[in-house]
mmCIF file of C-alpha atoms in Angstrom:
data_model
loop_
_atom_site.group_PDB
_atom_site.id
_atom_site.type_symbol
_atom_site.label_atom_id
_atom_site.label_comp_id
_atom_site.label_asym_id
_atom_site.label_seq_id
_atom_site.Cartn_x
_atom_site.Cartn_y
_atom_site.Cartn_z
ATOM 1 C CA MET A 673 3.220 -31.212 36.012
ATOM 2 C CA GLU A 674 1.270 -34.316 37.001
ATOM 3 C CA THR A 675 -0.611 -34.268 33.678
ATOM 4 C CA LEU A 676 2.676 -34.250 31.773
ATOM 5 C CA LEU A 677 4.100 -37.107 33.832
ATOM 6 C CA GLN A 678 0.894 -39.117 33.343
ATOM 7 C CA ASN A 679 1.057 -38.526 29.572
ATOM 8 C CA LEU A 680 4.682 -39.646 29.435
ATOM 9 C CA GLN A 681 3.943 -42.700 31.625
ATOM 10 C CA SER A 682 1.074 -43.654 29.305
ATOM 11 C CA ILE A 683 3.575 -43.941 26.442
ATOM 12 C CA HIS A 684 6.146 -45.984 28.379
ATOM 13 C CA PRO A 685 6.855 -46.548 32.082
ATOM 14 C CA LEU A 686 9.376 -44.076 33.479
ATOM 15 C CA SER A 687 11.917 -45.010 36.132
ATOM 16 C CA VAL A 688 11.706 -43.382 39.551
ATOM 17 C CA ALA A 689 15.051 -41.713 38.817
ATOM 18 C CA LEU A 690 13.717 -40.168 35.598
ATOM 19 C CA VAL A 691 10.521 -38.939 37.270
ATOM 20 C CA THR A 692 12.646 -37.354 40.003
ATOM 21 C CA TYR A 693 14.912 -35.740 37.408
ATOM 22 C CA LEU A 694 11.923 -34.321 35.535
ATOM 23 C CA GLN A 695 10.328 -33.022 38.732
ATOM 24 C CA ASN A 696 13.579 -31.243 39.593
ATOM 25 C CA HIS A 697 14.331 -29.822 36.128
ATOM 26 C CA LEU A 698 11.017 -29.056 34.444
ATOM 27 C CA LYS A 699 10.072 -25.411 34.679
ATOM 28 C CA CYS A 700 6.587 -23.936 34.579
ATOM 29 C CA ARG A 701 5.517 -20.695 32.922
ATOM 30 C CA GLN A 702 2.233 -18.863 32.518
ATOM 31 C CA ILE A 703 1.826 -17.212 29.135
ATOM 32 C CA ASP A 704 -0.580 -14.338 28.545
ATOM 33 C CA LYS A 705 -2.762 -14.266 25.461
ATOM 34 C CA ARG A 706 -0.765 -12.868 22.479
ATOM 35 C CA ASP A 707 2.605 -13.362 24.240
ATOM 36 C CA TYR A 708 5.315 -15.298 22.440
ATOM 37 C CA LEU A 709 7.115 -18.496 23.345
ATOM 38 C CA LEU A 710 9.382 -17.887 20.365
ATOM 39 C CA LYS A 711 9.914 -15.111 17.854
ATOM 40 C CA ALA A 712 11.248 -15.700 14.368
ATOM 41 C CA GLY A 713 15.001 -15.213 14.198
ATOM 42 C CA HIS A 714 15.592 -16.563 17.709
ATOM 43 C CA ILE A 715 16.767 -20.059 18.601
ATOM 44 C CA CYS A 716 14.185 -22.385 20.138
ATOM 45 C CA ARG A 717 16.046 -23.427 23.294
ATOM 46 C CA ASN A 718 13.116 -25.219 24.980
ATOM 47 C CA ILE A 719 10.557 -27.878 24.254
ATOM 48 C CA TYR A 720 7.171 -27.218 25.859
ATOM 49 C CA PHE A 721 4.268 -29.295 27.126
ATOM 50 C CA ILE A 722 0.978 -27.393 27.143
ATOM 51 C CA GLU A 723 -0.898 -27.995 30.365
ATOM 52 C CA LYS A 724 -3.545 -25.393 29.561
ATOM 53 C CA GLY A 725 -4.234 -23.125 26.621
ATOM 54 C CA LEU A 726 -3.706 -22.824 22.896
ATOM 55 C CA PHE A 727 -0.816 -21.677 20.683
ATOM 56 C CA ARG A 728 -0.344 -20.921 17.023
ATOM 57 C CA CYS A 729 2.779 -21.236 14.965
ATOM 58 C CA PHE A 730 3.173 -18.832 12.069
ATOM 59 C CA TYR A 731 5.694 -17.417 9.657
ATOM 60 C CA LEU A 732 5.744 -14.337 7.460
ATOM 61 C CA LYS A 733 5.271 -14.585 3.712
ATOM 62 C CA GLY A 734 6.001 -11.050 2.634
ATOM 63 C CA ASN A 735 3.970 -8.996 5.099
ATOM 64 C CA VAL A 736 1.323 -11.691 5.622
ATOM 65 C CA GLU A 737 1.237 -14.011 8.631
ATOM 66 C CA VAL A 738 0.690 -17.633 7.619
ATOM 67 C CA CYS A 739 -0.507 -19.954 10.391
ATOM 68 C CA SER A 740 1.094 -23.361 9.994
ATOM 69 C CA TRP A 741 -0.321 -25.158 13.048
ATOM 70 C CA PHE A 742 -2.150 -24.940 16.348
ATOM 71 C CA MET A 743 -1.258 -26.807 19.525
ATOM 72 C CA LYS A 744 -3.410 -27.114 22.629
ATOM 73 C CA GLN A 745 -3.450 -28.650 26.090
ATOM 74 C CA GLY A 746 -1.820 -32.066 26.093
ATOM 75 C CA ASP A 747 0.441 -31.274 23.121
ATOM 76 C CA VAL A 748 4.204 -30.867 22.974
ATOM 77 C CA ILE A 749 5.476 -27.850 21.037
ATOM 78 C CA ALA A 750 8.735 -26.496 19.713
ATOM 79 C CA SER A 751 9.975 -24.986 16.496
ATOM 80 C CA VAL A 752 11.225 -28.340 15.243
ATOM 81 C CA LEU A 753 14.117 -27.317 12.986
ATOM 82 C CA SER A 754 15.277 -24.608 15.357
ATOM 83 C CA PHE A 755 15.068 -26.818 18.453
ATOM 84 C CA PHE A 756 16.787 -29.912 17.078
ATOM 85 C CA ASN A 757 19.466 -27.987 15.144
ATOM 86 C CA GLN A 758 19.768 -25.120 17.659
ATOM 87 C CA THR A 759 19.560 -22.616 14.800
ATOM 88 C CA PRO A 760 17.435 -19.456 14.376
ATOM 89 C CA SER A 761 13.757 -20.142 13.724
ATOM 90 C CA TYR A 762 11.882 -18.921 10.655
ATOM 91 C CA GLU A 763 8.622 -19.184 12.600
ATOM 92 C CA SER A 764 7.065 -17.695 15.717
ATOM 93 C CA ILE A 765 4.989 -19.382 18.427
ATOM 94 C CA GLN A 766 2.313 -17.210 20.054
ATOM 95 C CA ALA A 767 -0.367 -17.854 22.693
ATOM 96 C CA VAL A 768 -3.933 -17.628 21.378
ATOM 97 C CA GLU A 769 -5.306 -18.057 24.913
ATOM 98 C CA GLU A 770 -4.024 -17.649 28.451
ATOM 99 C CA SER A 771 -1.779 -20.693 28.786
ATOM 100 C CA VAL A 772 0.398 -22.709 31.144
ATOM 101 C CA VAL A 773 3.388 -24.676 29.873
ATOM 102 C CA HIS A 774 6.033 -26.924 31.377
ATOM 103 C CA TYR A 775 9.347 -26.921 29.589
ATOM 104 C CA ILE A 776 12.852 -28.268 29.508
ATOM 105 C CA GLU A 777 15.943 -26.979 27.754
ATOM 106 C CA HIS A 778 17.537 -28.666 24.755
ATOM 107 C CA ARG A 779 20.687 -29.642 26.687
ATOM 108 C CA GLU A 780 18.575 -31.172 29.486
ATOM 109 C CA LEU A 781 16.584 -33.223 26.991
ATOM 110 C CA GLU A 782 19.848 -34.495 25.475
ATOM 111 C CA TYR A 783 21.006 -35.434 28.988
ATOM 112 C CA ILE A 784 17.772 -37.372 29.536
ATOM 113 C CA TYR A 785 18.217 -39.291 26.277
ATOM 114 C CA ARG A 786 21.782 -40.252 27.251
ATOM 115 C CA ASN A 787 21.092 -41.149 30.881
ATOM 116 C CA PHE A 788 17.551 -42.549 30.896
ATOM 117 C CA PRO A 789 17.265 -45.026 27.992
ATOM 118 C CA GLU A 790 13.529 -45.565 28.528
ATOM 119 C CA PHE A 791 12.935 -41.978 27.446
ATOM 120 C CA ASN A 792 14.288 -42.739 23.979
ATOM 121 C CA TYR A 793 11.141 -44.799 23.408
ATOM 122 C CA VAL A 794 8.932 -41.936 24.636
ATOM 123 C CA GLY A 795 10.775 -39.474 22.395
ATOM 124 C CA ARG A 796 10.397 -41.735 19.356
ATOM 125 C CA VAL A 797 6.654 -42.155 19.914
ATOM 126 C CA LEU A 798 6.191 -38.385 20.245
ATOM 127 C CA VAL A 799 8.266 -37.662 17.131
ATOM 128 C CA GLN A 800 6.254 -40.260 15.174
ATOM 129 C CA LYS A 801 2.985 -38.661 16.292
ATOM 130 C CA TYR A 802 3.985 -35.184 15.218
ATOM 131 C CA TYR A 803 5.591 -36.383 11.992
ATOM 132 C CA MET A 804 2.323 -38.075 11.030
ATOM 133 C CA LEU A 805 0.396 -34.883 11.834
ATOM 134 C CA SER A 806 2.819 -32.956 9.644
ATOM 135 C CA GLU A 807 2.282 -35.398 6.782
ATOM 136 C CA GLN A 808 -1.506 -35.048 7.139
ATOM 137 C CA ARG A 809 -1.119 -31.280 6.992
ATOM 138 C CA LEU A 810 1.020 -31.433 3.862
ATOM 139 C CA TYR A 811 -1.413 -33.813 2.168
ATOM 140 C CA SER A 812 -4.295 -31.529 3.055
ATOM 141 C CA LEU A 813 -2.597 -28.454 1.606
ATOM 142 C CA ARG A 814 -1.529 -30.227 -1.572
ATOM 143 C CA MET A 815 -4.574 -32.358 -2.312
ATOM 144 C CA GLN A 816 -7.664 -30.840 -0.711
ATOM 145 C CA ARG A 817 -9.736 -27.773 -1.367
ATOM 146 C CA GLY A 818 -10.463 -25.270 1.395
ATOM 147 C CA MET A 819 -13.876 -26.767 2.142
ATOM 148 C CA GLU A 820 -12.370 -30.256 2.506
ATOM 149 C CA ARG A 821 -9.669 -28.927 4.845
ATOM 150 C CA TYR A 822 -12.364 -27.231 6.942
ATOM 151 C CA ASP A 823 -14.447 -30.439 7.048
ATOM 152 C CA PHE A 824 -11.397 -32.436 8.173
ATOM 153 C CA LEU A 825 -10.764 -29.878 10.914
ATOM 154 C CA MET A 826 -14.415 -30.134 12.001
ATOM 155 C CA GLN A 827 -14.226 -33.930 12.154
ATOM 156 C CA HIS A 828 -10.907 -34.172 14.010
ATOM 157 C CA HIS A 829 -10.335 -30.870 15.835
ATOM 158 C CA SER A 830 -13.732 -29.177 16.058
ATOM 159 C CA ASP A 831 -12.819 -27.368 19.281
ATOM 160 C CA LEU A 832 -10.371 -25.237 17.280
ATOM 161 C CA ILE A 833 -13.241 -23.789 15.240
ATOM 162 C CA LEU A 834 -14.579 -22.164 18.430
ATOM 163 C CA ARG A 835 -11.238 -21.272 20.014
ATOM 164 C CA VAL A 836 -9.228 -19.846 17.112
ATOM 165 C CA PRO A 837 -9.959 -16.364 15.677
ATOM 166 C CA ALA A 838 -11.273 -16.494 12.101
ATOM 167 C CA LYS A 839 -8.255 -14.694 10.603
ATOM 168 C CA TYR A 840 -5.876 -17.338 12.012
ATOM 169 C CA LEU A 841 -8.165 -20.207 11.057
ATOM 170 C CA ALA A 842 -8.528 -18.918 7.484
ATOM 171 C CA SER A 843 -4.758 -18.559 7.191
ATOM 172 C CA TYR A 844 -4.243 -22.108 8.477
ATOM 173 C CA LEU A 845 -6.770 -23.446 5.963
ATOM 174 C CA GLY A 846 -5.170 -21.466 3.138
ATOM 175 C CA ILE A 847 -8.321 -19.491 2.354
ATOM 176 C CA SER A 848 -9.591 -15.944 2.866
ATOM 177 C CA GLU A 849 -11.722 -14.951 5.859
ATOM 178 C CA ALA A 850 -14.598 -14.293 3.434
ATOM 179 C CA HIS A 851 -14.322 -17.824 2.019
ATOM 180 C CA LEU A 852 -14.192 -19.234 5.565
ATOM 181 C CA SER A 853 -17.395 -17.338 6.376
ATOM 182 C CA VAL A 854 -19.112 -18.843 3.312
ATOM 183 C CA ILE A 855 -17.960 -22.349 4.275
ATOM 184 C CA LYS A 856 -19.156 -21.930 7.872
ATOM 185 C CA SER A 857 -22.590 -20.731 6.709
ATOM 186 C CA ARG A 858 -23.276 -23.891 4.680
ATOM 187 C CA PRO A 859 -26.352 -25.833 5.712
#
């Protein structure tokens, strides 16, 4: 939990009262590899901070799993539409590695926003960060070829190349596993 509190404090100083509230209300959970934080069709009731590990978010297109993002230690994760609207999710969140998360429920986060104004700044900064990542992802899918998407991933998130199974990585890049193999074998 200390890592989470340090990350939040690095965005904006937190009051002693807020730190105490978080220490008393944040829950911790260990997630086994391949276990789910969320399954499609369920409501995302929690927002999670990844202390350790790696997760993938995916949805089904027909019978094919399409990976839409990966989140790792230091990231905050939730099914955005489901969490903020408290509606069923179209996507699933699954552990790719043994993981540890800290989490808080939607209603508790709303309480924090109402009662600890400094956290509104923290929330805005986090939303901006993930919105910009989402925009980068959309640009990449619309405007870049598979090789360019792979090169961007290598430049900015090279650790994922080693940590994520090829079938998930290929799906995320919007290419086949065979094409991914060809790209990886380039000189």
